[in-house]
Coordinates of C-alpha atoms in Angstrom, one line a residue:
Chain E
M1 CA -35.8 -5.3 -24.8
I2 CA -32.2 -5.2 -25.7
S3 CA -31.5 -2.0 -23.9
A4 CA -33.4 -3.4 -20.8
Q5 CA -31.1 -6.4 -20.9
K6 CA -28.1 -4.2 -21.2
I7 CA -29.2 -2.0 -18.3
G8 CA -29.8 -5.1 -16.2
R9 CA -26.3 -6.5 -17.1
N10 CA -24.7 -3.1 -16.3
I11 CA -26.5 -3.0 -12.9
I12 CA -25.3 -6.5 -12.1
K13 CA -21.7 -5.6 -13.1
A14 CA -21.8 -2.4 -11.1
F15 CA -23.1 -4.4 -8.1
G16 CA -20.3 -6.9 -8.6
Y17 CA -17.6 -4.1 -8.6
L18 CA -19.1 -2.5 -5.5
T19 CA -19.1 -5.8 -3.6
G20 CA -15.5 -6.3 -4.7
Y21 CA -14.4 -2.9 -3.5
Y22 CA -16.2 -3.4 -0.2
S23 CA -14.5 -6.8 0.3
L24 CA -11.1 -5.4 -0.5
L25 CA -11.6 -2.4 1.8
C26 CA -12.7 -4.7 4.7
Y27 CA -9.6 -6.9 4.0
F28 CA -7.4 -3.8 4.1
I29 CA -8.8 -2.6 7.4
K30 CA -8.6 -6.0 8.9
N31 CA -5.0 -6.5 7.8
I32 CA -3.5 -3.0 8.1
S33 CA -1.2 -4.3 10.8
L34 CA 0.8 -6.0 8.0
L35 CA 2.4 -2.7 7.4
G36 CA 4.5 -3.5 10.4
R37 CA 6.4 -6.1 8.3
A38 CA 9.5 -4.6 6.8
P39 CA 9.1 -5.7 3.1
I40 CA 5.5 -4.6 3.1
R41 CA 6.4 -1.3 4.7
Y42 CA 9.1 -0.8 2.0
V43 CA 6.4 -1.0 -0.7
F44 CA 4.3 1.4 1.3
Y45 CA 7.2 4.0 1.4
K46 CA 7.8 3.6 -2.3
Q47 CA 4.1 4.2 -2.9
V48 CA 4.1 7.4 -0.8
Y49 CA 7.1 8.5 -2.7
F50 CA 5.5 7.9 -6.2
T51 CA 2.0 9.2 -5.3
G52 CA 2.8 11.9 -2.7
I53 CA 6.2 13.3 -3.1
E54 CA 6.5 13.1 -6.9
A55 CA 3.2 14.9 -7.2
L56 CA 4.2 17.8 -5.0
S57 CA 5.4 20.1 -7.9
K58 CA 2.2 19.6 -9.8
I59 CA 0.0 20.2 -6.8
T60 CA 2.0 23.3 -5.9
A61 CA 1.5 24.8 -9.4
I62 CA -2.2 23.9 -9.7
G63 CA -2.8 25.1 -6.1
I64 CA -1.3 28.5 -6.7
L65 CA -3.0 28.9 -10.1
I66 CA -6.4 28.0 -8.6
G67 CA -5.9 30.5 -5.7
I68 CA -5.1 33.3 -8.2
V69 CA -8.1 32.4 -10.5
I70 CA -10.6 32.4 -7.6
I71 CA -9.3 35.7 -6.1
T72 CA -9.3 37.4 -9.5
Q73 CA -12.9 36.4 -10.2
V74 CA -14.0 37.5 -6.7
I75 CA -12.3 40.9 -7.1
N76 CA -13.9 41.3 -10.5
I77 CA -17.4 40.5 -9.1
A78 CA -17.3 42.0 -5.6
G79 CA -14.4 44.4 -5.5
A80 CA -11.3 44.3 -3.2
N81 CA -13.1 43.2 -0.1
A82 CA -10.6 41.3 2.1
V83 CA -13.2 39.7 4.4
L84 CA -15.3 38.5 1.4
I85 CA -12.2 37.2 -0.4
G86 CA -11.2 35.3 2.7
K87 CA -14.6 33.7 3.1
I88 CA -14.9 32.7 -0.6
L89 CA -11.4 31.3 -0.6
I90 CA -12.2 29.2 2.4
W91 CA -15.6 28.1 1.1
T92 CA -14.3 27.1 -2.3
V93 CA -10.8 25.9 -1.6
V94 CA -11.1 24.3 1.8
R95 CA -14.6 23.0 1.7
E96 CA -14.8 21.8 -1.9
L97 CA -12.0 22.3 -4.4
G98 CA -9.1 21.3 -2.2
P99 CA -10.2 17.7 -1.6
L100 CA -11.8 17.3 -5.0
L101 CA -8.9 18.7 -7.1
A102 CA -6.2 16.8 -5.1
A103 CA -8.3 13.6 -5.7
I104 CA -8.6 14.3 -9.4
I105 CA -4.9 14.9 -9.8
I106 CA -4.1 11.6 -7.9
I107 CA -6.6 9.7 -10.0
A108 CA -5.0 11.0 -13.2
R109 CA -1.5 10.4 -12.0
S110 CA -1.6 7.4 -9.8
G111 CA -4.9 5.6 -10.4
T112 CA -4.0 4.8 -14.0
A113 CA -0.4 3.9 -13.1
I114 CA -1.4 1.5 -10.3
S115 CA -4.1 -0.3 -12.2
S116 CA -1.8 -0.7 -15.3
E117 CA 1.2 -1.8 -13.1
L118 CA -0.9 -4.4 -11.2
G119 CA -2.6 -5.5 -14.5
S120 CA 0.7 -6.1 -16.2
M121 CA 2.0 -8.0 -13.2
K122 CA -1.0 -10.3 -13.4
V123 CA -0.5 -10.8 -17.1
N124 CA 3.1 -11.7 -16.6
N125 CA 2.2 -14.2 -13.8
E126 CA 4.1 -12.2 -11.2
A127 CA 1.3 -12.5 -8.7
D128 CA 1.7 -16.3 -9.1
S129 CA 5.4 -16.0 -8.6
L130 CA 4.8 -14.3 -5.3
R131 CA 2.2 -16.9 -4.3
I132 CA 4.7 -19.8 -5.0
M133 CA 7.2 -18.0 -2.8
G134 CA 4.7 -18.2 0.0
I135 CA 3.9 -14.4 -0.3
D136 CA 0.2 -13.5 -0.5
P137 CA 0.1 -11.0 -3.4
V138 CA -2.9 -9.1 -1.9
D139 CA -0.9 -8.6 1.3
Y140 CA 2.3 -7.7 -0.5
L141 CA 1.0 -5.7 -3.4
L142 CA -2.4 -4.2 -2.5
I143 CA -2.3 -3.4 1.3
P144 CA 0.8 -1.1 1.1
R145 CA -0.6 0.6 -2.1
I146 CA -4.0 1.3 -0.5
A147 CA -2.3 2.7 2.6
G148 CA 0.3 4.7 0.6
I149 CA -2.3 6.3 -1.7
T150 CA -4.7 7.1 1.1
I151 CA -2.0 8.9 3.2
S152 CA -0.7 10.7 0.1
V153 CA -4.2 12.0 -0.8
F154 CA -4.7 13.1 2.8
I155 CA -1.5 15.1 3.0
L156 CA -1.6 16.4 -0.6
T157 CA -5.1 17.8 0.0
F158 CA -3.9 19.7 3.1
Y159 CA -0.9 20.9 1.1
F160 CA -3.0 21.9 -1.9
Q161 CA -5.3 24.1 0.3
I162 CA -2.3 25.9 1.8
T163 CA -0.7 26.6 -1.5
A164 CA -4.0 27.7 -3.1
V165 CA -4.8 30.1 -0.2
A166 CA -1.2 31.3 0.1
G167 CA -0.9 31.7 -3.7
G168 CA -4.1 33.7 -3.9
L169 CA -3.1 36.0 -1.0
A170 CA 0.4 36.6 -2.3
F171 CA -1.1 37.5 -5.7
T172 CA -3.6 40.1 -4.4
S173 CA -1.0 41.5 -2.0
A174 CA 1.6 41.9 -4.8
F175 CA -0.6 42.9 -7.7
K176 CA -3.9 44.2 -6.4
G177 CA -2.6 46.3 -3.5
L178 CA -4.6 44.6 -0.7
P179 CA -2.8 44.5 2.6
F180 CA -1.6 40.9 3.5
L181 CA -2.6 41.2 7.2
Q182 CA -6.1 42.3 6.3
H183 CA -6.4 39.2 4.1
I184 CA -5.2 36.9 6.9
K185 CA -7.9 38.3 9.2
G186 CA -10.5 37.6 6.5
I187 CA -9.2 34.0 6.2
F188 CA -9.3 33.4 9.9
S189 CA -12.7 34.9 10.3
A190 CA -14.1 32.4 7.9
L191 CA -12.0 29.4 8.8
G192 CA -13.2 27.0 11.5
L193 CA -12.0 23.7 12.8
F194 CA -15.2 22.1 11.5
E195 CA -14.3 23.2 7.9
V196 CA -10.8 21.7 8.2
A197 CA -12.1 18.5 9.8
V198 CA -14.7 17.9 7.1
S199 CA -12.1 18.6 4.3
L200 CA -9.7 16.2 5.8
A201 CA -12.4 13.5 6.3
K202 CA -13.2 14.0 2.7
S203 CA -9.6 13.5 1.6
L204 CA -9.4 10.3 3.7
V205 CA -12.5 8.9 2.1
F206 CA -11.3 9.9 -1.4
G207 CA -7.9 8.3 -0.8
L208 CA -9.5 5.0 0.3
L209 CA -11.9 5.1 -2.7
I210 CA -9.2 5.9 -5.3
S211 CA -6.7 3.3 -4.0
T212 CA -9.3 0.5 -3.5
V213 CA -10.8 1.0 -7.0
S214 CA -7.4 1.2 -8.7
C215 CA -6.0 -1.8 -7.0
Y216 CA -9.1 -3.9 -7.5
Q217 CA -9.3 -3.0 -11.2
G218 CA -5.6 -3.7 -11.8
F219 CA -5.7 -6.9 -9.9
S220 CA -8.8 -8.2 -11.7
V221 CA -6.9 -8.4 -15.0
E222 CA -6.6 -12.1 -15.9
A223 CA -4.5 -13.1 -18.8
S224 CA -4.7 -10.8 -21.7
I225 CA -2.7 -7.6 -22.3
T226 CA -5.7 -5.9 -23.8
E227 CA -7.4 -6.0 -20.4
I228 CA -4.8 -3.6 -19.0
P229 CA -6.0 -0.4 -20.7
Q230 CA -9.6 -1.4 -20.0
A231 CA -8.9 -1.9 -16.4
A232 CA -7.1 1.5 -16.2
T233 CA -10.0 3.2 -17.9
R234 CA -12.5 1.6 -15.5
A235 CA -10.2 2.6 -12.5
V236 CA -10.2 6.2 -13.6
M237 CA -13.9 6.5 -14.4
Q238 CA -15.2 4.6 -11.4
S239 CA -12.8 6.5 -9.0
L240 CA -14.1 9.8 -10.4
F241 CA -17.7 8.7 -10.1
L242 CA -17.4 7.5 -6.5
V243 CA -15.4 10.5 -5.5
F244 CA -18.1 12.9 -6.8
I245 CA -20.8 10.8 -5.1
F246 CA -19.1 10.7 -1.8
D247 CA -18.2 14.4 -2.1
G248 CA -21.9 15.2 -2.5
I249 CA -22.9 12.9 0.4
I250 CA -20.3 14.4 2.8
T251 CA -21.1 18.0 1.8
L252 CA -24.8 17.4 2.3
I253 CA -24.4 15.8 5.7
S254 CA -21.9 18.4 6.9
F255 CA -23.2 21.7 5.5
A256 CA -26.8 21.3 4.4
Chain S
M1 CA 7.1 -35.2 -0.5
I2 CA 4.7 -34.7 -3.4
R3 CA 1.8 -37.1 -3.8
I4 CA -0.7 -36.7 -6.7
E5 CA -3.8 -38.9 -6.4
N6 CA -6.1 -39.4 -9.3
I7 CA -6.2 -35.7 -10.3
T8 CA -8.5 -34.8 -13.1
T9 CA -8.5 -31.5 -14.9
E10 CA -9.2 -30.3 -18.4
D11 CA -5.7 -31.6 -19.2
F12 CA -5.1 -34.6 -17.0
N13 CA -7.2 -37.7 -16.6
A14 CA -6.8 -39.6 -13.3
L15 CA -3.1 -38.7 -13.0
S16 CA -1.3 -40.2 -10.0
F17 CA 2.4 -40.2 -9.0
R18 CA 4.5 -39.9 -6.0
I19 CA 7.8 -38.1 -5.4
K20 CA 9.8 -39.4 -2.4
G21 CA 11.7 -37.1 -0.1
G22 CA 15.5 -36.8 -0.4
S23 CA 15.6 -37.8 -4.0
V24 CA 16.2 -36.3 -7.5
Y25 CA 13.4 -36.7 -10.0
K26 CA 12.9 -35.9 -13.6
V27 CA 9.3 -35.4 -14.7
I28 CA 9.0 -35.5 -18.4
T29 CA 5.8 -33.9 -19.8
N30 CA 4.5 -33.9 -23.4
S31 CA 4.5 -30.2 -24.1
D32 CA 5.2 -26.8 -22.6
Y33 CA 1.4 -26.4 -22.1
E34 CA 1.2 -29.6 -20.1
N35 CA 4.3 -28.7 -18.2
R36 CA 2.7 -25.4 -17.1
K37 CA -0.6 -27.1 -16.2
L38 CA 1.2 -29.7 -14.1
L39 CA 3.2 -27.0 -12.3
N40 CA 0.0 -25.0 -11.6
V41 CA -1.5 -28.1 -9.9
I42 CA 1.6 -28.9 -7.9
L43 CA 2.2 -25.2 -6.9
G44 CA -1.4 -24.7 -5.7
L45 CA -2.4 -22.4 -8.5
Q46 CA -5.0 -24.6 -10.1
R47 CA -7.3 -26.7 -8.1
P48 CA -8.1 -30.0 -9.9
E49 CA -11.7 -30.9 -10.5
H50 CA -11.1 -34.3 -8.8
G51 CA -8.3 -35.9 -6.9
R52 CA -6.0 -34.8 -4.2
V53 CA -2.5 -33.2 -4.1
F54 CA -0.3 -33.7 -1.1
L55 CA 2.8 -31.6 -0.3
F56 CA 4.8 -32.5 2.8
D57 CA 2.0 -34.9 3.6
K58 CA -0.6 -32.1 3.8
E59 CA -3.5 -32.0 1.4
M60 CA -2.7 -28.8 -0.3
Y61 CA -6.1 -27.7 -1.6
M62 CA -7.6 -28.1 1.9
L63 CA -5.3 -25.6 3.5
S64 CA -6.1 -22.0 4.3
S65 CA -4.1 -19.4 2.3
K66 CA -2.0 -18.6 5.4
E67 CA -1.2 -22.3 5.9
L68 CA -0.4 -22.6 2.2
N69 CA 2.0 -19.6 2.4
R70 CA 3.8 -21.2 5.3
L71 CA 4.1 -24.5 3.3
F72 CA 5.4 -22.7 0.3
S73 CA 8.1 -21.0 2.3
R74 CA 9.7 -24.5 2.4
V75 CA 9.5 -24.9 -1.4
G76 CA 11.9 -23.2 -3.9
T77 CA 10.8 -22.9 -7.5
V78 CA 12.9 -21.8 -10.4
L79 CA 10.6 -20.9 -13.3
K80 CA 11.5 -21.0 -17.0
D81 CA 11.3 -17.2 -17.2
G82 CA 13.0 -16.7 -13.8
G83 CA 9.7 -15.6 -12.1
L84 CA 11.3 -12.3 -11.2
I85 CA 9.1 -9.3 -10.1
S86 CA 9.4 -6.7 -12.8
N87 CA 9.2 -3.5 -10.6
L88 CA 11.8 -4.7 -8.2
K89 CA 15.5 -4.4 -8.8
V90 CA 17.5 -7.6 -9.1
W91 CA 18.9 -7.3 -5.5
E92 CA 15.4 -6.6 -4.2
N93 CA 14.1 -9.6 -6.1
I94 CA 16.7 -11.9 -4.7
V95 CA 16.3 -11.0 -1.1
L96 CA 12.5 -10.7 -1.1
P97 CA 11.4 -14.2 0.1
V98 CA 14.1 -14.4 2.8
W99 CA 13.3 -10.9 4.0
Y100 CA 9.6 -11.6 4.0
H101 CA 9.6 -15.0 5.7
S102 CA 12.6 -15.0 8.0
G103 CA 12.8 -11.2 8.7
N104 CA 16.5 -11.3 8.1
K105 CA 17.9 -8.0 6.9
P106 CA 18.8 -8.1 3.2
E107 CA 22.5 -7.2 4.0
D108 CA 22.7 -10.3 6.2
V109 CA 22.5 -12.6 3.1
E110 CA 24.8 -10.5 0.8
E111 CA 27.7 -12.8 1.2
K112 CA 25.6 -15.9 0.3
V113 CA 24.2 -14.2 -2.8
V114 CA 27.7 -13.2 -4.0
Q115 CA 29.0 -16.7 -3.3
R116 CA 26.2 -18.4 -5.3
L117 CA 26.6 -16.1 -8.3
K118 CA 30.4 -16.5 -8.3
E119 CA 29.8 -20.3 -8.3
A120 CA 27.6 -19.8 -11.4
G121 CA 30.6 -18.2 -13.1
M122 CA 29.6 -14.5 -12.8
D123 CA 32.4 -12.0 -12.4
V124 CA 32.3 -9.4 -9.7
A125 CA 32.0 -6.4 -12.1
R126 CA 28.9 -7.9 -13.8
L127 CA 27.5 -8.9 -10.4
E128 CA 27.7 -5.3 -9.1
E129 CA 26.2 -3.9 -12.2
L130 CA 23.4 -6.5 -12.2
M131 CA 22.2 -5.8 -8.6
G132 CA 20.8 -2.4 -9.4
E133 CA 19.1 -3.3 -12.6
L134 CA 15.5 -4.0 -13.3
P135 CA 15.1 -7.6 -14.5
G136 CA 13.0 -7.0 -17.6
P137 CA 15.8 -6.6 -20.2
L138 CA 18.1 -9.3 -18.8
P139 CA 18.8 -12.4 -20.9
V140 CA 16.8 -15.5 -19.9
H141 CA 19.7 -17.5 -18.6
E142 CA 20.5 -14.7 -16.1
K143 CA 16.9 -14.5 -15.1
R144 CA 16.8 -18.2 -14.4
L145 CA 20.1 -18.0 -12.5
L146 CA 18.8 -15.2 -10.3
G147 CA 15.5 -17.1 -9.8
F148 CA 17.7 -20.0 -8.6
V149 CA 19.7 -17.9 -6.2
R150 CA 16.5 -16.4 -4.8
A151 CA 15.0 -19.8 -4.2
A152 CA 18.3 -21.2 -2.8
L153 CA 18.6 -18.5 -0.2
M154 CA 15.5 -19.9 1.6
E155 CA 17.2 -23.2 2.0
P156 CA 14.1 -25.1 0.9
D157 CA 13.4 -28.8 1.5
L158 CA 11.9 -29.1 -2.0
M159 CA 13.3 -27.5 -5.1
I160 CA 11.3 -27.5 -8.3
Y161 CA 13.0 -26.6 -11.6
D162 CA 10.6 -25.7 -14.5
S163 CA 12.5 -26.4 -17.8
V164 CA 15.4 -24.2 -16.7
F165 CA 18.0 -25.8 -19.0
E166 CA 16.0 -25.4 -22.2
G167 CA 17.6 -23.2 -24.8
L168 CA 20.9 -22.8 -23.0
N169 CA 24.2 -23.5 -24.8
Q170 CA 26.1 -26.6 -23.6
E171 CA 28.5 -24.7 -21.4
M172 CA 25.8 -22.7 -19.6
S173 CA 23.6 -25.8 -19.2
E174 CA 26.5 -27.8 -17.7
R175 CA 27.4 -25.1 -15.3
F176 CA 23.8 -24.6 -14.2
I177 CA 23.3 -28.4 -13.8
K178 CA 26.4 -28.6 -11.6
L179 CA 25.0 -25.7 -9.5
T180 CA 21.7 -27.4 -8.9
E181 CA 23.3 -30.7 -8.1
K182 CA 25.7 -29.0 -5.6
F183 CA 22.7 -27.3 -4.0
H184 CA 20.9 -30.6 -3.7
S185 CA 23.8 -32.3 -2.0
E186 CA 24.3 -29.4 0.5
R187 CA 21.5 -30.7 2.8
A188 CA 20.5 -34.3 3.5
G189 CA 16.9 -35.0 2.7
R190 CA 16.5 -32.3 0.2
T191 CA 14.3 -33.2 -2.8
S192 CA 15.0 -31.8 -6.3
V193 CA 12.4 -32.2 -9.1
Y194 CA 13.2 -31.2 -12.7
I195 CA 10.0 -30.8 -14.8
T196 CA 10.4 -30.4 -18.5
P197 CA 9.0 -31.5 -21.8
D198 CA 12.5 -31.5 -23.2
E199 CA 14.2 -34.7 -21.9
Q200 CA 17.4 -33.9 -23.8
S201 CA 17.9 -30.7 -21.7
V202 CA 18.0 -32.8 -18.4
K203 CA 20.1 -35.6 -19.9
G204 CA 23.1 -34.6 -17.8
I205 CA 21.2 -34.9 -14.5
K206 CA 21.7 -38.0 -12.4
A207 CA 18.2 -38.7 -11.2
D208 CA 16.9 -41.4 -8.8
D209 CA 13.8 -41.8 -10.9
I210 CA 12.2 -40.6 -14.1
L211 CA 8.4 -40.0 -14.4
R212 CA 6.9 -39.8 -17.9
L213 CA 3.4 -38.4 -18.2

């Protein structure tokens, strides 16, 4: 009985969150033109800097390592077959791992930061300070953040895929004796516009999900400082959960 | 300018008062808590269960959020803690409302900011140092002063001061009072409202009327 009640409560809570995310996303889409206003655009640029540019070194390192790991495993299993290596690299990095890993890195780096930052602004009545200056805190704080994170995830995904593929190819050419040009041929034989388009569509959806969830959770903090880490945890877990769900859905629709 | 009609909340029972335009008022509350609650009602942050609140003759809680934002661009508020935004540098904080509402470039108001802070007794070296800092570690009197400069840049018709002289030493308090009085007299028809539970802290202000809750 108690567990049934608990399940019911959790379902209601989850439904409440999903409704909130949907409303915020609709508000963002409806008011995206606010980015044309200089002070809001300034917050957007800062967000792109913190989420996108500051994450570049980590994305580069992880991308190169992932490329090397995948190629090493493929060579161990199937031998030094350039066409097969190219295909597997495209299948794993471009179709799946690129968007997913870039999203996970952004959730870990920026999802927590944004929900904590917004939460502490709410606790310190800074959202009210904006309101009494005639500045809508959702317009000023959330819209540029959602736009900034989404653009950053989109670009970082593309960048991650390039570094992973290039890192893998450079490694095999340098240490496994496979000719670089043969590799490139293998890559291009497996790479189609459709793969790239699906991967970028995924990154766009993931960006919107991560930013909406993190902003919503941070902004739902009310008055207590203890709510901030709870909001950050919810932002991370729910972003991850939604990213995996939507990854599955898009993959099924596109490749099944 | 401000009209409160029979408002009832958890903290107030059928409270009514009126603040006329072009005057200086002191509103003396009974505690910090009551002060905060009254400000929340006046500033559109807490809708009363009953009663009506008028600002510039408009019923505040009947307005859409866009109309309310427009209305509040005519109101300057200096909060007890300064009300500065923690992740913006001091300079960004000061120019935010004027940049947001009027679209003026921040550099256009630089001279006015410097002039106000010099009037407050700040020397140029401190001023230059201050502009690039985040507001978190600043002493409270500087936060209030910066909050005042930020509000004053908007040239508001109504200026509300929330216990801003509390806890200041006599010299600071006198200088700040002079600054607010000078600002009030700069434009005919401007209204200044000092809300505080500490009547002693606003003793030096020449008010047209005193309201005690």
